[in-house]
mmCIF file of C-alpha atoms in Angstrom:
data_model
loop_
_atom_site.group_PDB
_atom_site.id
_atom_site.type_symbol
_atom_site.label_atom_id
_atom_site.label_comp_id
_atom_site.label_asym_id
_atom_site.label_seq_id
_atom_site.Cartn_x
_atom_site.Cartn_y
_atom_site.Cartn_z
ATOM 1 C CA MET K 22 -6.658 25.176 -150.794
ATOM 2 C CA THR K 23 -17.161 30.281 -153.708
ATOM 3 C CA SER K 24 -20.008 31.793 -155.691
ATOM 4 C CA ALA K 25 -23.316 32.421 -153.897
ATOM 5 C CA HIS K 26 -25.767 29.560 -153.533
ATOM 6 C CA THR K 27 -29.453 29.597 -152.895
ATOM 7 C CA GLU K 28 -29.888 26.250 -151.218
ATOM 8 C CA ILE K 29 -29.072 26.210 -147.505
ATOM 9 C CA ALA K 30 -29.256 23.271 -145.177
ATOM 10 C CA PRO K 31 -31.893 23.484 -142.379
ATOM 11 C CA VAL K 32 -30.853 25.382 -139.291
ATOM 12 C CA THR K 33 -32.490 25.786 -135.992
ATOM 13 C CA ALA K 34 -35.010 28.549 -135.436
ATOM 14 C CA ALA K 35 -32.633 30.410 -133.186
ATOM 15 C CA GLU K 36 -29.987 30.676 -135.888
ATOM 16 C CA PRO K 37 -30.278 33.187 -138.781
ATOM 17 C CA LEU K 38 -29.703 31.916 -142.246
ATOM 18 C CA PRO K 39 -26.026 32.194 -143.322
ATOM 19 C CA ASP K 40 -26.861 34.439 -146.278
ATOM 20 C CA ALA K 41 -28.458 36.905 -143.821
ATOM 21 C CA LEU K 42 -25.093 37.608 -142.220
ATOM 22 C CA PRO K 43 -23.579 41.085 -142.726
ATOM 23 C CA GLU K 44 -20.925 41.609 -145.315
ATOM 24 C CA PRO K 45 -17.479 40.775 -143.810
ATOM 25 C CA ALA K 46 -15.357 43.805 -143.024
ATOM 26 C CA GLY K 47 -12.179 42.516 -144.611
ATOM 27 C CA ALA K 48 -8.723 41.771 -143.159
ATOM 28 C CA PRO K 49 -7.957 43.317 -139.721
ATOM 29 C CA ILE K 50 -4.326 44.049 -140.791
ATOM 30 C CA GLY K 51 -2.794 45.063 -144.112
ATOM 31 C CA PHE K 52 -3.924 42.786 -146.945
ATOM 32 C CA ALA K 53 -0.436 41.690 -147.974
ATOM 33 C CA GLU K 54 0.584 40.885 -144.408
ATOM 34 C CA PHE K 55 -2.757 39.123 -143.809
ATOM 35 C CA VAL K 56 -2.250 36.843 -146.759
ATOM 36 C CA ALA K 57 1.430 36.198 -145.880
ATOM 37 C CA LEU K 58 0.557 35.311 -142.266
ATOM 38 C CA ILE K 59 -2.286 32.998 -143.324
ATOM 39 C CA ALA K 60 0.101 31.318 -145.791
ATOM 40 C CA ALA K 61 2.801 30.975 -143.161
ATOM 41 C CA LEU K 62 0.375 29.288 -140.738
ATOM 42 C CA MET K 63 -0.836 26.938 -143.454
ATOM 43 C CA ALA K 64 2.770 26.177 -144.487
ATOM 44 C CA LEU K 65 3.771 24.759 -141.145
ATOM 45 C CA GLY K 66 1.799 21.594 -141.766
ATOM 46 C CA ALA K 67 3.255 21.231 -145.277
ATOM 47 C CA LEU K 68 6.760 21.778 -143.870
ATOM 48 C CA GLY K 69 6.130 18.948 -141.417
ATOM 49 C CA ILE K 70 5.408 16.628 -144.347
ATOM 50 C CA ASP K 71 7.606 17.709 -147.244
ATOM 51 C CA SER K 72 10.854 18.379 -145.400
ATOM 52 C CA MET K 73 10.779 14.692 -144.281
ATOM 53 C CA LEU K 74 10.872 13.244 -147.798
ATOM 54 C CA PRO K 75 14.688 13.268 -148.299
ATOM 55 C CA ALA K 76 15.162 11.937 -144.739
ATOM 56 C CA LEU K 77 12.925 8.827 -145.006
ATOM 57 C CA PRO K 78 15.744 6.451 -145.879
ATOM 58 C CA ALA K 79 17.902 7.800 -143.053
ATOM 59 C CA ILE K 80 14.993 7.585 -140.562
ATOM 60 C CA GLY K 81 14.337 3.965 -141.656
ATOM 61 C CA ASP K 82 18.028 3.057 -141.259
ATOM 62 C CA ALA K 83 18.379 4.709 -137.880
ATOM 63 C CA LEU K 84 15.221 3.226 -136.375
ATOM 64 C CA GLY K 85 15.440 -0.252 -137.904
ATOM 65 C CA VAL K 86 12.652 -0.051 -140.478
ATOM 66 C CA THR K 87 13.324 -2.929 -142.899
ATOM 67 C CA LEU K 88 10.389 -2.548 -145.310
ATOM 68 C CA GLU K 89 10.821 0.460 -147.578
ATOM 69 C CA ASN K 90 7.063 1.044 -147.941
ATOM 70 C CA SER K 91 6.810 1.235 -144.100
ATOM 71 C CA ARG K 92 8.817 4.469 -144.189
ATOM 72 C CA GLN K 93 5.734 6.091 -145.677
ATOM 73 C CA LEU K 94 4.104 5.783 -142.247
ATOM 74 C CA VAL K 95 6.133 8.785 -141.104
ATOM 75 C CA ILE K 96 3.989 10.813 -143.513
ATOM 76 C CA THR K 97 0.723 8.874 -143.057
ATOM 77 C CA ALA K 98 0.731 9.064 -139.230
ATOM 78 C CA PHE K 99 1.184 12.866 -139.398
ATOM 79 C CA VAL K 100 -1.576 13.337 -141.978
ATOM 80 C CA ILE K 101 -4.110 11.101 -140.163
ATOM 81 C CA GLY K 102 -3.515 13.037 -136.922
ATOM 82 C CA PHE K 103 -3.911 16.232 -138.963
ATOM 83 C CA GLY K 104 -7.246 15.067 -140.332
ATOM 84 C CA VAL K 105 -8.897 13.585 -137.251
ATOM 85 C CA ALA K 106 -8.026 16.431 -134.904
ATOM 86 C CA GLN K 107 -9.823 18.998 -137.043
ATOM 87 C CA LEU K 108 -13.152 17.745 -135.608
ATOM 88 C CA ALA K 109 -11.978 19.099 -132.211
ATOM 89 C CA HIS K 110 -10.363 22.330 -133.429
ATOM 90 C CA GLY K 111 -13.486 23.563 -135.182
ATOM 91 C CA PRO K 112 -15.809 23.744 -132.172
ATOM 92 C CA LEU K 113 -12.977 25.122 -130.066
ATOM 93 C CA ALA K 114 -12.312 27.873 -132.589
ATOM 94 C CA ASP K 115 -16.025 28.767 -132.657
ATOM 95 C CA ARG K 116 -16.144 28.879 -128.826
ATOM 96 C CA TYR K 117 -12.816 30.396 -127.725
ATOM 97 C CA GLY K 118 -11.861 32.245 -130.885
ATOM 98 C CA ARG K 119 -9.424 31.608 -133.705
ATOM 99 C CA ARG K 120 -6.510 33.315 -131.967
ATOM 100 C CA THR K 121 -6.568 31.364 -128.696
ATOM 101 C CA VAL K 122 -6.840 28.006 -130.413
ATOM 102 C CA LEU K 123 -3.992 28.788 -132.814
ATOM 103 C CA ILE K 124 -1.648 29.966 -130.048
ATOM 104 C CA TRP K 125 -2.031 26.801 -128.004
ATOM 105 C CA ALA K 126 -1.883 24.606 -131.070
ATOM 106 C CA LEU K 127 1.382 26.112 -132.322
ATOM 107 C CA VAL K 128 2.961 25.648 -128.866
ATOM 108 C CA ALA K 129 1.915 21.999 -128.918
ATOM 109 C CA TYR K 130 3.233 21.522 -132.473
ATOM 110 C CA ALA K 131 6.655 22.902 -131.454
ATOM 111 C CA VAL K 132 6.751 20.509 -128.483
ATOM 112 C CA ALA K 133 5.775 17.557 -130.693
ATOM 113 C CA ASN K 134 8.655 18.318 -133.076
ATOM 114 C CA VAL K 135 11.105 18.421 -130.164
ATOM 115 C CA ALA K 136 9.721 15.047 -129.034
ATOM 116 C CA ALA K 137 10.174 13.665 -132.606
ATOM 117 C CA ALA K 138 13.799 14.880 -132.604
ATOM 118 C CA LEU K 139 14.402 12.882 -129.423
ATOM 119 C CA ALA K 140 12.464 9.723 -130.369
ATOM 120 C CA GLY K 141 14.381 6.526 -129.862
ATOM 121 C CA SER K 142 12.111 4.128 -131.720
ATOM 122 C CA PHE K 143 10.032 4.088 -134.862
ATOM 123 C CA ALA K 144 6.845 3.431 -132.896
ATOM 124 C CA LEU K 145 7.441 6.429 -130.656
ATOM 125 C CA LEU K 146 8.238 8.598 -133.663
ATOM 126 C CA LEU K 147 4.940 7.638 -135.268
ATOM 127 C CA VAL K 148 3.053 8.495 -132.081
ATOM 128 C CA VAL K 149 4.554 11.979 -131.797
ATOM 129 C CA ARG K 150 4.163 12.527 -135.490
ATOM 130 C CA ALA K 151 0.422 11.813 -135.144
ATOM 131 C CA LEU K 152 0.251 14.201 -132.150
ATOM 132 C CA GLY K 153 2.138 16.847 -134.113
ATOM 133 C CA GLY K 154 -0.255 16.502 -137.000
ATOM 134 C CA ALA K 155 -3.175 16.784 -134.549
ATOM 135 C CA ALA K 156 -1.758 20.010 -133.129
ATOM 136 C CA VAL K 157 -0.940 21.713 -136.418
ATOM 137 C CA ALA K 158 -4.412 20.786 -137.780
ATOM 138 C CA ALA K 159 -5.590 23.956 -136.070
ATOM 139 C CA THR K 160 -3.758 25.913 -138.704
ATOM 140 C CA ARG K 161 -6.032 24.447 -141.405
ATOM 141 C CA VAL K 162 -9.256 24.926 -139.477
ATOM 142 C CA ALA K 163 -8.650 28.303 -137.900
ATOM 143 C CA THR K 164 -7.033 29.953 -140.920
ATOM 144 C CA VAL K 165 -9.954 28.968 -143.174
ATOM 145 C CA ALA K 166 -12.285 30.277 -140.496
ATOM 146 C CA ILE K 167 -10.305 33.540 -140.238
ATOM 147 C CA VAL K 168 -10.513 34.064 -143.977
ATOM 148 C CA ARG K 169 -14.225 33.307 -143.912
ATOM 149 C CA ASP K 170 -14.643 35.774 -141.051
ATOM 150 C CA CYS K 171 -13.110 38.476 -143.262
ATOM 151 C CA TYR K 172 -14.300 37.525 -146.790
ATOM 152 C CA HIS K 173 -16.764 35.333 -148.646
ATOM 153 C CA GLY K 174 -17.643 34.246 -152.169
ATOM 154 C CA ARG K 175 -15.215 35.040 -154.999
ATOM 155 C CA ALA K 176 -13.288 37.399 -152.715
ATOM 156 C CA MET K 177 -12.612 34.487 -150.375
ATOM 157 C CA ALA K 178 -11.495 32.371 -153.308
ATOM 158 C CA LYS K 179 -9.165 35.149 -154.354
ATOM 159 C CA VAL K 180 -7.626 35.386 -150.899
ATOM 160 C CA MET K 181 -7.251 31.663 -150.607
ATOM 161 C CA SER K 182 -5.640 31.511 -154.012
ATOM 162 C CA ILE K 183 -3.011 34.120 -153.107
ATOM 163 C CA ALA K 184 -2.431 32.430 -149.774
ATOM 164 C CA PHE K 185 -2.008 29.057 -151.515
ATOM 165 C CA MET K 186 0.432 30.638 -153.945
ATOM 166 C CA VAL K 187 2.633 31.847 -151.079
ATOM 167 C CA PHE K 188 2.017 28.610 -149.160
ATOM 168 C CA MET K 189 3.255 26.518 -152.108
ATOM 169 C CA VAL K 190 6.722 28.093 -151.761
ATOM 170 C CA VAL K 191 7.123 25.619 -148.832
ATOM 171 C CA PRO K 192 6.732 22.438 -150.941
ATOM 172 C CA VAL K 193 9.136 24.013 -153.443
ATOM 173 C CA LEU K 194 11.749 24.598 -150.720
ATOM 174 C CA ALA K 195 10.979 21.980 -148.067
ATOM 175 C CA PRO K 196 12.679 18.951 -149.672
ATOM 176 C CA THR K 197 15.700 21.096 -150.402
ATOM 177 C CA PHE K 198 15.560 22.380 -146.849
ATOM 178 C CA GLY K 199 15.465 18.789 -145.568
ATOM 179 C CA GLN K 200 18.282 17.772 -147.845
ATOM 180 C CA ALA K 201 20.363 20.774 -146.787
ATOM 181 C CA VAL K 202 19.842 20.003 -143.103
ATOM 182 C CA LEU K 203 21.117 16.476 -143.720
ATOM 183 C CA LEU K 204 24.416 17.981 -144.937
ATOM 184 C CA PHE K 205 25.018 19.535 -141.499
ATOM 185 C CA GLY K 206 23.369 17.021 -139.228
ATOM 186 C CA ASP K 207 21.179 13.919 -139.107
ATOM 187 C CA TRP K 208 17.421 13.686 -139.632
ATOM 188 C CA ARG K 209 16.734 14.756 -136.077
ATOM 189 C CA LEU K 210 17.961 18.240 -136.864
ATOM 190 C CA ILE K 211 15.077 18.662 -139.314
ATOM 191 C CA PHE K 212 12.585 18.342 -136.449
ATOM 192 C CA TRP K 213 14.537 20.876 -134.357
ATOM 193 C CA MET K 214 14.423 23.328 -137.273
ATOM 194 C CA VAL K 215 10.648 22.852 -137.762
ATOM 195 C CA ALA K 216 10.120 23.555 -134.051
ATOM 196 C CA ALA K 217 12.181 26.753 -134.329
ATOM 197 C CA LEU K 218 10.257 27.942 -137.392
ATOM 198 C CA THR K 219 6.958 27.210 -135.638
ATOM 199 C CA LEU K 220 7.931 29.447 -132.718
ATOM 200 C CA ALA K 221 8.873 32.196 -135.163
ATOM 201 C CA VAL K 222 5.444 32.064 -136.876
ATOM 202 C CA LEU K 223 3.779 31.938 -133.443
ATOM 203 C CA THR K 224 5.534 35.114 -132.402
ATOM 204 C CA TRP K 225 4.448 36.894 -135.584
ATOM 205 C CA PHE K 226 0.863 35.742 -135.107
ATOM 206 C CA ILE K 227 0.733 36.867 -131.460
ATOM 207 C CA LEU K 228 2.137 40.288 -132.255
ATOM 208 C CA ARG K 229 0.036 41.079 -135.352
ATOM 209 C CA MET K 230 -3.177 39.130 -135.723
ATOM 210 C CA PRO K 231 -6.156 40.155 -133.597
ATOM 211 C CA GLU K 232 -9.189 37.975 -132.998
ATOM 212 C CA THR K 233 -11.528 37.885 -136.028
ATOM 213 C CA LEU K 234 -14.475 36.117 -134.395
ATOM 214 C CA ALA K 235 -16.925 38.635 -132.988
ATOM 215 C CA ALA K 236 -17.833 38.083 -129.369
ATOM 216 C CA ALA K 237 -21.542 37.871 -130.291
ATOM 217 C CA ASP K 238 -20.781 35.012 -132.754
ATOM 218 C CA ARG K 239 -19.018 32.719 -130.233
ATOM 219 C CA GLN K 240 -20.803 29.421 -129.892
ATOM 220 C CA PRO K 241 -21.042 27.370 -126.701
ATOM 221 C CA ILE K 242 -19.511 23.918 -126.735
ATOM 222 C CA SER K 243 -22.299 21.397 -126.410
ATOM 223 C CA ALA K 244 -23.033 18.077 -127.988
ATOM 224 C CA ALA K 245 -26.289 19.418 -129.418
ATOM 225 C CA ARG K 246 -24.621 22.458 -131.036
ATOM 226 C CA ILE K 247 -21.688 20.455 -132.402
ATOM 227 C CA LEU K 248 -24.003 17.814 -133.846
ATOM 228 C CA SER K 249 -26.186 20.563 -135.332
ATOM 229 C CA GLY K 250 -23.118 22.099 -136.947
ATOM 230 C CA TRP K 251 -22.025 18.765 -138.352
ATOM 231 C CA ARG K 252 -25.517 18.146 -139.652
ATOM 232 C CA THR K 253 -25.673 21.533 -141.304
ATOM 233 C CA THR K 254 -22.251 21.007 -142.939
ATOM 234 C CA LEU K 255 -23.078 17.480 -144.132
ATOM 235 C CA THR K 256 -26.598 18.177 -145.400
ATOM 236 C CA ASN K 257 -25.813 21.356 -147.331
ATOM 237 C CA ARG K 258 -25.435 20.192 -150.940
ATOM 238 C CA TRP K 259 -22.627 22.573 -151.820
ATOM 239 C CA SER K 260 -20.639 21.873 -148.632
ATOM 240 C CA LEU K 261 -20.885 18.083 -148.902
ATOM 241 C CA GLY K 262 -20.481 17.845 -152.649
ATOM 242 C CA TYR K 263 -17.413 20.009 -152.953
ATOM 243 C CA THR K 264 -15.899 18.501 -149.807
ATOM 244 C CA LEU K 265 -16.221 14.996 -151.356
ATOM 245 C CA ALA K 266 -14.716 16.238 -154.613
ATOM 246 C CA THR K 267 -11.798 17.788 -152.667
ATOM 247 C CA THR K 268 -11.415 14.479 -150.766
ATOM 248 C CA ALA K 269 -11.061 12.556 -153.994
ATOM 249 C CA LEU K 270 -8.363 14.891 -155.262
ATOM 250 C CA MET K 271 -6.566 14.930 -151.889
ATOM 251 C CA SER K 272 -6.331 11.109 -152.084
ATOM 252 C CA ALA K 273 -4.307 11.490 -155.272
ATOM 253 C CA LEU K 274 -2.134 14.205 -153.691
ATOM 254 C CA TYR K 275 -1.239 12.047 -150.707
ATOM 255 C CA GLY K 276 -0.620 9.090 -152.956
ATOM 256 C CA TYR K 277 1.869 11.282 -154.815
ATOM 257 C CA ILE K 278 3.548 12.474 -151.625
ATOM 258 C CA ASN K 279 3.802 8.932 -150.261
ATOM 259 C CA SER K 280 5.233 7.602 -153.540
ATOM 260 C CA ILE K 281 7.472 10.307 -154.914
ATOM 261 C CA GLN K 282 10.597 9.452 -152.867
ATOM 262 C CA GLN K 283 10.530 5.827 -153.987
ATOM 263 C CA ILE K 284 9.667 6.808 -157.548
ATOM 264 C CA MET K 285 12.747 8.992 -157.810
ATOM 265 C CA PHE K 286 15.032 6.617 -155.869
ATOM 266 C CA ASP K 287 13.818 3.221 -157.201
ATOM 267 C CA THR K 288 11.898 3.750 -160.453
ATOM 268 C CA PHE K 289 14.040 6.342 -162.143
ATOM 269 C CA ARG K 290 17.160 5.805 -159.981
ATOM 270 C CA LEU K 291 17.746 9.540 -159.809
ATOM 271 C CA PRO K 292 17.637 10.379 -156.092
ATOM 272 C CA ALA K 293 19.310 13.771 -156.679
ATOM 273 C CA MET K 294 16.323 14.773 -158.845
ATOM 274 C CA LEU K 295 13.811 14.430 -156.029
ATOM 275 C CA VAL K 296 14.064 18.046 -154.862
ATOM 276 C CA PHE K 297 13.865 19.372 -158.412
ATOM 277 C CA VAL K 298 10.896 17.292 -159.527
ATOM 278 C CA PHE K 299 9.038 18.009 -156.307
ATOM 279 C CA ALA K 300 9.838 21.681 -156.562
ATOM 280 C CA GLY K 301 8.645 21.766 -160.181
ATOM 281 C CA THR K 302 5.261 20.306 -159.353
ATOM 282 C CA ALA K 303 4.840 22.621 -156.399
ATOM 283 C CA ALA K 304 5.812 25.618 -158.514
ATOM 284 C CA THR K 305 3.151 24.878 -161.092
ATOM 285 C CA MET K 306 0.597 24.671 -158.294
ATOM 286 C CA ALA K 307 1.716 28.050 -157.004
ATOM 287 C CA LEU K 308 1.473 29.595 -160.477
ATOM 288 C CA ALA K 309 -1.972 28.074 -160.911
ATOM 289 C CA ASN K 310 -3.121 29.716 -157.694
ATOM 290 C CA LEU K 311 -1.631 33.027 -158.828
ATOM 291 C CA LEU K 312 -3.554 32.713 -162.079
ATOM 292 C CA ASN K 313 -6.728 31.841 -160.186
ATOM 293 C CA SER K 314 -6.417 34.931 -157.988
ATOM 294 C CA ARG K 315 -6.217 37.064 -161.112
ATOM 295 C CA ILE K 316 -9.139 35.585 -163.030
ATOM 296 C CA VAL K 317 -11.579 34.159 -160.446
ATOM 297 C CA MET K 318 -13.456 37.463 -159.939
ATOM 298 C CA ARG K 319 -14.061 37.750 -163.700
ATOM 299 C CA ILE K 320 -14.514 34.125 -164.796
ATOM 300 C CA GLY K 321 -16.005 32.553 -161.688
ATOM 301 C CA THR K 322 -15.133 29.608 -159.500
ATOM 302 C CA ARG K 323 -17.222 27.049 -161.305
ATOM 303 C CA ARG K 324 -15.841 27.520 -164.786
ATOM 304 C CA ILE K 325 -12.278 27.484 -163.485
ATOM 305 C CA SER K 326 -12.529 24.539 -161.131
ATOM 306 C CA HIS K 327 -14.692 22.396 -163.381
ATOM 307 C CA SER K 328 -12.360 22.957 -166.320
ATOM 308 C CA ALA K 329 -9.271 22.198 -164.173
ATOM 309 C CA MET K 330 -10.847 19.033 -162.781
ATOM 310 C CA THR K 331 -11.660 17.815 -166.260
ATOM 311 C CA ALA K 332 -8.163 18.621 -167.517
ATOM 312 C CA LEU K 333 -6.637 16.773 -164.564
ATOM 313 C CA THR K 334 -8.565 13.635 -165.430
ATOM 314 C CA VAL K 335 -7.577 13.806 -169.072
ATOM 315 C CA LEU K 336 -3.880 14.356 -168.224
ATOM 316 C CA ALA K 337 -3.906 11.368 -165.897
ATOM 317 C CA ALA K 338 -5.476 9.167 -168.579
ATOM 318 C CA VAL K 339 -2.825 10.278 -171.123
ATOM 319 C CA HIS K 340 -0.060 9.730 -168.565
ATOM 320 C CA LEU K 341 -1.260 6.230 -167.746
ATOM 321 C CA ALA K 342 -1.527 5.351 -171.432
ATOM 322 C CA LEU K 343 2.112 6.418 -171.957
ATOM 323 C CA ILE K 344 3.230 4.338 -168.954
ATOM 324 C CA LEU K 345 1.418 1.226 -170.183
ATOM 325 C CA GLY K 346 2.841 1.809 -173.642
ATOM 326 C CA GLY K 347 6.396 1.906 -172.287
ATOM 327 C CA MET K 348 6.898 5.538 -173.382
ATOM 328 C CA GLU K 349 7.410 7.188 -170.015
ATOM 329 C CA SER K 350 10.713 8.863 -169.064
ATOM 330 C CA ILE K 351 11.793 11.178 -166.279
ATOM 331 C CA TYR K 352 10.988 14.097 -168.563
ATOM 332 C CA VAL K 353 7.538 12.802 -169.498
ATOM 333 C CA PHE K 354 6.789 12.128 -165.826
ATOM 334 C CA SER K 355 7.971 15.551 -164.693
ATOM 335 C CA VAL K 356 6.061 17.523 -167.312
ATOM 336 C CA LEU K 357 2.767 15.631 -167.031
ATOM 337 C CA GLN K 358 2.872 15.568 -163.242
ATOM 338 C CA ALA K 359 3.578 19.297 -163.091
ATOM 339 C CA LEU K 360 0.591 19.989 -165.372
ATOM 340 C CA THR K 361 -1.623 17.635 -163.342
ATOM 341 C CA MET K 362 -0.672 19.396 -160.088
ATOM 342 C CA ALA K 363 -1.400 22.769 -161.632
ATOM 343 C CA CYS K 364 -4.928 21.532 -162.374
ATOM 344 C CA PHE K 365 -5.148 20.205 -158.843
ATOM 345 C CA GLY K 366 -4.337 23.664 -157.468
ATOM 346 C CA LEU K 367 -6.913 25.417 -159.635
ATOM 347 C CA ALA K 368 -9.622 22.920 -158.674
ATOM 348 C CA THR K 369 -9.075 22.556 -154.929
ATOM 349 C CA SER K 370 -8.624 26.248 -154.041
ATOM 350 C CA ASN K 371 -12.032 26.977 -155.569
ATOM 351 C CA PHE K 372 -13.666 23.823 -154.238
ATOM 352 C CA SER K 373 -12.707 24.812 -150.685
ATOM 353 C CA ALA K 374 -14.174 28.289 -151.049
ATOM 354 C CA MET K 375 -17.399 26.975 -152.572
ATOM 355 C CA ALA K 376 -17.770 24.414 -149.812
ATOM 356 C CA MET K 377 -17.569 27.192 -147.216
ATOM 357 C CA GLU K 378 -19.890 29.644 -148.937
ATOM 358 C CA ASP K 379 -23.003 28.931 -146.822
ATOM 359 C CA MET K 380 -21.110 28.214 -143.636
ATOM 360 C CA GLY K 381 -20.447 31.722 -142.324
ATOM 361 C CA ARG K 382 -22.300 31.254 -138.964
ATOM 362 C CA ILE K 383 -20.426 27.987 -138.182
ATOM 363 C CA ALA K 384 -17.203 28.591 -140.124
ATOM 364 C CA GLY K 385 -14.953 26.913 -137.558
ATOM 365 C CA THR K 386 -17.086 23.805 -137.160
ATOM 366 C CA ALA K 387 -17.775 23.534 -140.900
ATOM 367 C CA SER K 388 -14.105 23.950 -141.749
ATOM 368 C CA SER K 389 -13.213 21.207 -139.259
ATOM 369 C CA VAL K 390 -15.749 18.730 -140.666
ATOM 370 C CA GLN K 391 -14.735 19.492 -144.244
ATOM 371 C CA GLY K 392 -11.077 19.211 -143.325
ATOM 372 C CA PHE K 393 -11.616 15.981 -141.407
ATOM 373 C CA LEU K 394 -13.254 14.334 -144.394
ATOM 374 C CA SER K 395 -10.859 15.608 -147.055
ATOM 375 C CA VAL K 396 -7.637 15.054 -145.102
ATOM 376 C CA THR K 397 -8.403 11.896 -143.169
ATOM 377 C CA LEU K 398 -10.111 10.028 -145.979
ATOM 378 C CA GLY K 399 -7.609 11.470 -148.452
ATOM 379 C CA ALA K 400 -4.754 10.235 -146.235
ATOM 380 C CA ILE K 401 -6.281 6.711 -145.988
ATOM 381 C CA PHE K 402 -6.826 6.361 -149.716
ATOM 382 C CA GLY K 403 -3.497 8.040 -150.384
ATOM 383 C CA ALA K 404 -1.829 5.472 -148.120
ATOM 384 C CA ILE K 405 -3.419 2.712 -150.166
ATOM 385 C CA ILE K 406 -2.028 4.271 -153.314
ATOM 386 C CA GLY K 407 1.388 4.633 -151.706
ATOM 387 C CA GLN K 408 1.427 1.088 -150.378
ATOM 388 C CA SER K 409 0.568 -0.127 -153.908
ATOM 389 C CA PHE K 410 3.946 1.101 -155.167
ATOM 390 C CA ASP K 411 5.332 -1.702 -157.325
ATOM 391 C CA GLY K 412 8.494 -0.109 -158.741
ATOM 392 C CA THR K 413 6.618 1.829 -161.383
ATOM 393 C CA THR K 414 4.592 5.067 -161.554
ATOM 394 C CA ALA K 415 1.444 3.288 -162.669
ATOM 395 C CA PRO K 416 -0.253 2.981 -159.232
ATOM 396 C CA MET K 417 0.240 6.664 -158.445
ATOM 397 C CA VAL K 418 -0.978 7.860 -161.858
ATOM 398 C CA THR K 419 -3.956 5.456 -161.709
ATOM 399 C CA GLY K 420 -4.773 7.106 -158.376
ATOM 400 C CA PHE K 421 -4.984 10.491 -160.112
ATOM 401 C CA LEU K 422 -7.212 9.105 -162.857
ATOM 402 C CA VAL K 423 -9.618 7.429 -160.417
ATOM 403 C CA ALA K 424 -9.629 10.528 -158.183
ATOM 404 C CA GLY K 425 -10.422 12.823 -161.116
ATOM 405 C CA LEU K 426 -13.272 10.612 -162.227
ATOM 406 C CA CYS K 427 -14.687 10.479 -158.714
ATOM 407 C CA ALA K 428 -14.397 14.255 -158.305
ATOM 408 C CA LEU K 429 -16.133 14.761 -161.618
ATOM 409 C CA ALA K 430 -18.960 12.484 -160.487
ATOM 410 C CA PHE K 431 -19.370 14.302 -157.152
ATOM 411 C CA VAL K 432 -19.411 17.738 -158.805
ATOM 412 C CA THR K 433 -21.856 16.590 -161.513
ATOM 413 C CA VAL K 434 -24.316 15.399 -158.857
ATOM 414 C CA THR K 435 -23.810 18.499 -156.713
ATOM 415 C CA GLU K 436 -24.447 20.816 -159.693
ATOM 416 C CA ARG K 437 -27.195 18.563 -161.029
ATOM 417 C CA GLY K 438 -25.367 18.225 -164.342
ATOM 418 C CA ARG K 439 -24.918 21.951 -164.929
ATOM 419 C CA LEU K 440 -21.152 22.227 -165.049
ATOM 420 C CA PHE K 441 -19.006 25.161 -166.185
ATOM 421 C CA ARG K 442 -21.493 27.812 -165.166
ATOM 422 C CA SER K 443 -20.173 31.324 -164.676
ATOM 423 C CA HIS K 444 -21.836 31.808 -161.272
#
């Protein structure tokens, strides 16, 4: 995963307008530690996905999965659980606080990984993967809410960019981590290691991060309040528009994650290159977020994200043309995919901050609704892209092209045709 807006969705008379909220006080702990802890929390979900990639063939063989595309369900089940559960975590975080929700969620995530390590069937593994995704979804909702509690606008985009930069170290290392674990044990050991790392982050969080939600801002859990929060989130033009744009791009990301193992094993027949190609694309995303953190305060979220979204679409179109022309190689694929993912990073980190700009009063609920849409729908469309794998990279790259065009359409409507503005 920003500039001020003037249009705000209707709120009830008892609620002040979001832009009337006081200026956030900033991080409650040292800035560097705050960003690192936020990144570590966010990274647990990514670790649960990316470390599995080298193990998918072994999981399939051990649990009797005969169709290669069916192995992707290990990823899809986790991501769908991750997306759907955000609807529950948001109201809970607004009622009981970010800290309480995160503590219980991390305990549940550790337990789910232990259960996955002990699973004796593919069906049971998918169930506990979905439950694990549902638990760790709190790290997406509550961390965004924590950052919004402490920052807003371009400052929030800057914090999120730095956090994403640190967070992207996990996709760089996770496949290598998974592959290394397979040298010393079977695929079950990966789940044991994820559980152990989850407990380590939980300990750090308990010891260092105080509650960031003020007692006066806690919201009661009621159907009326939750529906009101959903309505506010879904009727605010900036929130809905940039969430839909993020959803489109997330579809392409999940299509890539679902497909990359088979692309490297079956298309290019270079299984040993999986960790390097995946690390390369993750590294460019990390560098893009570092760049964003350095320039967003000066250039603005719109110019950066709109330019990145446009570049992503053009790169996907060029890549698809090379595929159809028979001119793709592992080197062409690696370079173009790395550049595409850099654009993805620049676009989505700013989209997320812009979607949250007017949501200060209901940050937890808004983050949960936005996360539900972008992750769940992204996972569904990403699964469609993954299941379309036909032995070539064309379905995956077509997914990026269609996603870029859809994101461009959503942003154009949201901005009423005024793209690339500086504010």
